[in-house]
Amino acid sequence: MRKISLGRRTARLAAVSLAVLLAGTGCASDKSTAKTGSAGADTSGDTVKVGVLHSLSGTMAISEVTVKNSVLLAIDEINAKGGVLGKKIQPVVEDGASDWPTFAEKAQKLISNDKVAVTFGGWTSASRKAMLPVFEKNKQLLFYPVQYEGLESSPYIFYTGATTNQQIVPGLDYLKAQGKKKIFLVGSDYVFPRTANKIIKKYAEANGMQIVGEEYTPLGHTEYSTVINKVADAKPDAVFNTLNGDSNVAFFKQLRGTGIKAADMPVLSVSIAEEEVRGIGADYLAGQPVAWNYYQTTEGPRNTEFVAAYKAKYGADKVTSDPMEAGYNSVYLWKAAVEKANSFKPDDVKKACDGVSIDAPEGKVTIDGATQHVYKTARIGVVQPDGLIKEVWASPGPIKPDPYLKEYPWAQGL
Amino acid sequence: MNAFLNQLPIGLSIGAVLLLVALGLTFTFGQMGVVNMAHGEFLMAGAYTAYMLQSWAGRQAVLVALPVAFFVAGLMGLVLERTLIRRFYGRPLDTLLLTWGVSLILQQVARDLFGAPNVQVKAPTWLVGGAEWSGIRMPYARMFILALAVVCVVAIWFYLARTKQGRRMQAVMQNRELAACSGIATSRVDQRTFFIGSGLAGVAGVGLTLIGPVGPALGTYYIVDAFLVVVAGGLGQLRGAVLAAFVLGLLNSYVEYWSDASLAKVVVFAVIIGFLQIRPQGLFVLRSRKLT
């Protein structure tokens, strides 16, 4: 029997407002318990602890779990060959839970409780910006493996993904070479797309291209018919897509419904790699260009080795992607820098890092000591019907990282 | 004028999606007063059912999955009602927290079973592409969802108005004590209501695979919209939900066309808040002589 003292309608309305509130914070507070490592000395003994901090739950888990996997793969490989400076690497895995304050909190925990020598982690710019003060304050190192919007150079962060002049600018060069003059910008409403689009607009101005529209949608948005209608009405030659996460699935599924073909109006994406192609469906993406530094199909013996090792460890149906490769490289770059410095101390590693180079799956990557970014080869690829990405254009060699675009005259005043 | 015509089918199709995700909720929330935050996860269960059925139904999995997802999600709802929710009847705030917890658990279960990345559900080839008449575009997938929403509404209306069980359901909703006195087994009616409401979410989830992501977080993208439709339409009112869904869909499509997606969301929320100030009971209200 129901007994309600409060007026039933009032109670229900209160319940609904609470429901809306809770749903809004749903992903953010989707925390899972993380195992706590025991406190230990930094590098005494025959192991060295390193932190691995990615979202293993919540909305970003979709992407970050794969990077965590490739970081652990690199650690396994290094341990099998004797470790770093004679010490085995012991990973301490923490869950950032897609929640930026959690990233900061877990980073602090890794530093003060686990006393890790270095941390590999982060995906969204928001998580990086949340962790940045923690690493700077403690003077500890973070390796960040994802392409980002540039305009940042923290002394305690190593950026092993592409900065803008290694991904977005080459992407625009490619569109220009294809004779695309009218560009429509579609992006999620947060820091990366807005900064990227600022750069794109400057580039367009200097290169005789025209921006015919600019649309932002909230993160997690799934209703794209109106945006697509606007795109179709503006009749651009190409779309530059900086949407992030699940929104891409909705956008491409709904774009296909309008009969707009990749051949007539390509959508160049900078956040869709092999893993995302699998979630969206190659049906919807075949023929669309993407901009990265690495594809599973990138040629070279080192990549054949990496892909085989990844599949052997995590399953033959798994794919490898650019951020995963950058995560994998991070561990090797750190190892090379530590060995050059002959020390695990962050400041020694920083001093030794300039010019440290490894033979990575994407080719040779070298740390630029001044910016702590890496030299990377830019590659434009086209999604194939089998879900893999085929390279159609590559920069002649690794591009020098230039996070502030100082060497590009059109980018002054950004 | 052209823009006006262009956005009309889009508004209708947004409305159809809203209606489809909210239909199940008009039962569980509207009729029974259970604030079911796990409703979104029943959508997700439906979508994953289509994914699972792909291995033998191939590209037609979406069609095969419609009835199967109804039972899968329905059974999940039934289990939830039997094990937990029935102990919380009449305590909306507790139920809210309870079902929210359940929804987090279900999301993590999906993540463990199917992996964190999105999975791919292939649409039947006849649903890929779209029609265009003089600049007005309508994807086939959208038409399918619109049709699915219409079929579901008609089926529910028929069930409620024309079958014995449906009329019992309405009786319990209108006056639980009197219904019980008249010999209706109210707890069995509750089970059936919950089964149907959750099952409808499963059906909606299958439809959503055509236009959106299929992943553990699927439910979270739609749950708020579903509650908005039910509240704006009036609790337990089928015609209210239909009207509210299409009004909100059209409003969204026009505001977004003339501004942007973020602002459209703000405007829709503002309109609903304003509307509920004037009519806290929603568009339609059930008149009864019940003393509550």
PDB file of C-alpha atoms in Angstrom, chain A residues 171-172 174-186 200 209-214 230-232 234-241 251 255 260-269 288-289:
ATOM      1  CA  GLY A 171      45.440  18.177 -43.188  1.00  0.00           C
ATOM      2  CA  LEU A 172      44.673  21.656 -44.513  1.00  0.00           C
ATOM      3  CA  TYR A 174      46.096  18.228 -48.243  1.00  0.00           C
ATOM      4  CA  LEU A 175      42.637  19.782 -48.744  1.00  0.00           C
ATOM      5  CA  LYS A 176      44.237  22.751 -50.497  1.00  0.00           C
ATOM      6  CA  ALA A 177      46.203  20.467 -52.801  1.00  0.00           C
ATOM      7  CA  GLN A 178      42.939  18.684 -53.626  1.00  0.00           C
ATOM      8  CA  GLY A 179      41.506  22.008 -54.770  1.00  0.00           C
ATOM      9  CA  LYS A 180      38.981  22.329 -51.902  1.00  0.00           C
ATOM     10  CA  LYS A 181      38.201  26.032 -51.506  1.00  0.00           C
ATOM     11  CA  LYS A 182      35.043  26.136 -49.380  1.00  0.00           C
ATOM     12  CA  ILE A 183      35.350  24.506 -45.981  1.00  0.00           C
ATOM     13  CA  PHE A 184      32.676  23.864 -43.342  1.00  0.00           C
ATOM     14  CA  LEU A 185      33.832  23.409 -39.724  1.00  0.00           C
ATOM     15  CA  VAL A 186      32.025  20.979 -37.417  1.00  0.00           C
ATOM     16  CA  ILE A 200      42.061  26.758 -39.451  1.00  0.00           C
ATOM     17  CA  MET A 209      40.137  29.340 -48.773  1.00  0.00           C
ATOM     18  CA  GLN A 210      36.691  30.279 -47.562  1.00  0.00           C
ATOM     19  CA  ILE A 211      35.002  29.121 -44.341  1.00  0.00           C
ATOM     20  CA  VAL A 212      31.343  28.731 -45.258  1.00  0.00           C
ATOM     21  CA  GLY A 213      30.082  27.636 -41.854  1.00  0.00           C
ATOM     22  CA  GLU A 214      31.097  26.759 -38.320  1.00  0.00           C
ATOM     23  CA  LYS A 230      23.138  23.375 -42.686  1.00  0.00           C
ATOM     24  CA  VAL A 231      26.178  21.680 -44.206  1.00  0.00           C
ATOM     25  CA  ALA A 232      24.174  20.527 -47.210  1.00  0.00           C
ATOM     26  CA  ALA A 234      26.146  25.689 -47.524  1.00  0.00           C
ATOM     27  CA  LYS A 235      27.457  23.343 -50.239  1.00  0.00           C
ATOM     28  CA  PRO A 236      31.099  23.268 -49.077  1.00  0.00           C
ATOM     29  CA  ASP A 237      33.869  21.439 -50.957  1.00  0.00           C
ATOM     30  CA  ALA A 238      34.913  19.702 -47.770  1.00  0.00           C
ATOM     31  CA  VAL A 239      34.094  19.469 -44.046  1.00  0.00           C
ATOM     32  CA  PHE A 240      36.766  19.725 -41.356  1.00  0.00           C
ATOM     33  CA  ASN A 241      35.561  17.570 -38.470  1.00  0.00           C
ATOM     34  CA  PHE A 251      27.239  12.372 -37.245  1.00  0.00           C
ATOM     35  CA  LEU A 255      25.300  12.027 -42.849  1.00  0.00           C
ATOM     36  CA  ILE A 260      26.155  12.966 -49.448  1.00  0.00           C
ATOM     37  CA  LYS A 261      29.136  10.988 -50.757  1.00  0.00           C
ATOM     38  CA  ALA A 262      32.746  11.130 -49.585  1.00  0.00           C
ATOM     39  CA  ALA A 263      33.784  11.613 -53.213  1.00  0.00           C
ATOM     40  CA  ASP A 264      31.774  14.840 -53.587  1.00  0.00           C
ATOM     41  CA  MET A 265      32.212  16.328 -50.137  1.00  0.00           C
ATOM     42  CA  PRO A 266      34.920  14.646 -48.049  1.00  0.00           C
ATOM     43  CA  VAL A 267      34.816  15.011 -44.262  1.00  0.00           C
ATOM     44  CA  LEU A 268      38.376  15.248 -42.949  1.00  0.00           C
ATOM     45  CA  SER A 269      38.502  14.020 -39.349  1.00  0.00           C
ATOM     46  CA  GLN A 288      36.581   9.620 -45.880  1.00  0.00           C
ATOM     47  CA  PRO A 289      40.002  11.158 -45.226  1.00  0.00           C
TER      48      PRO A 289
END
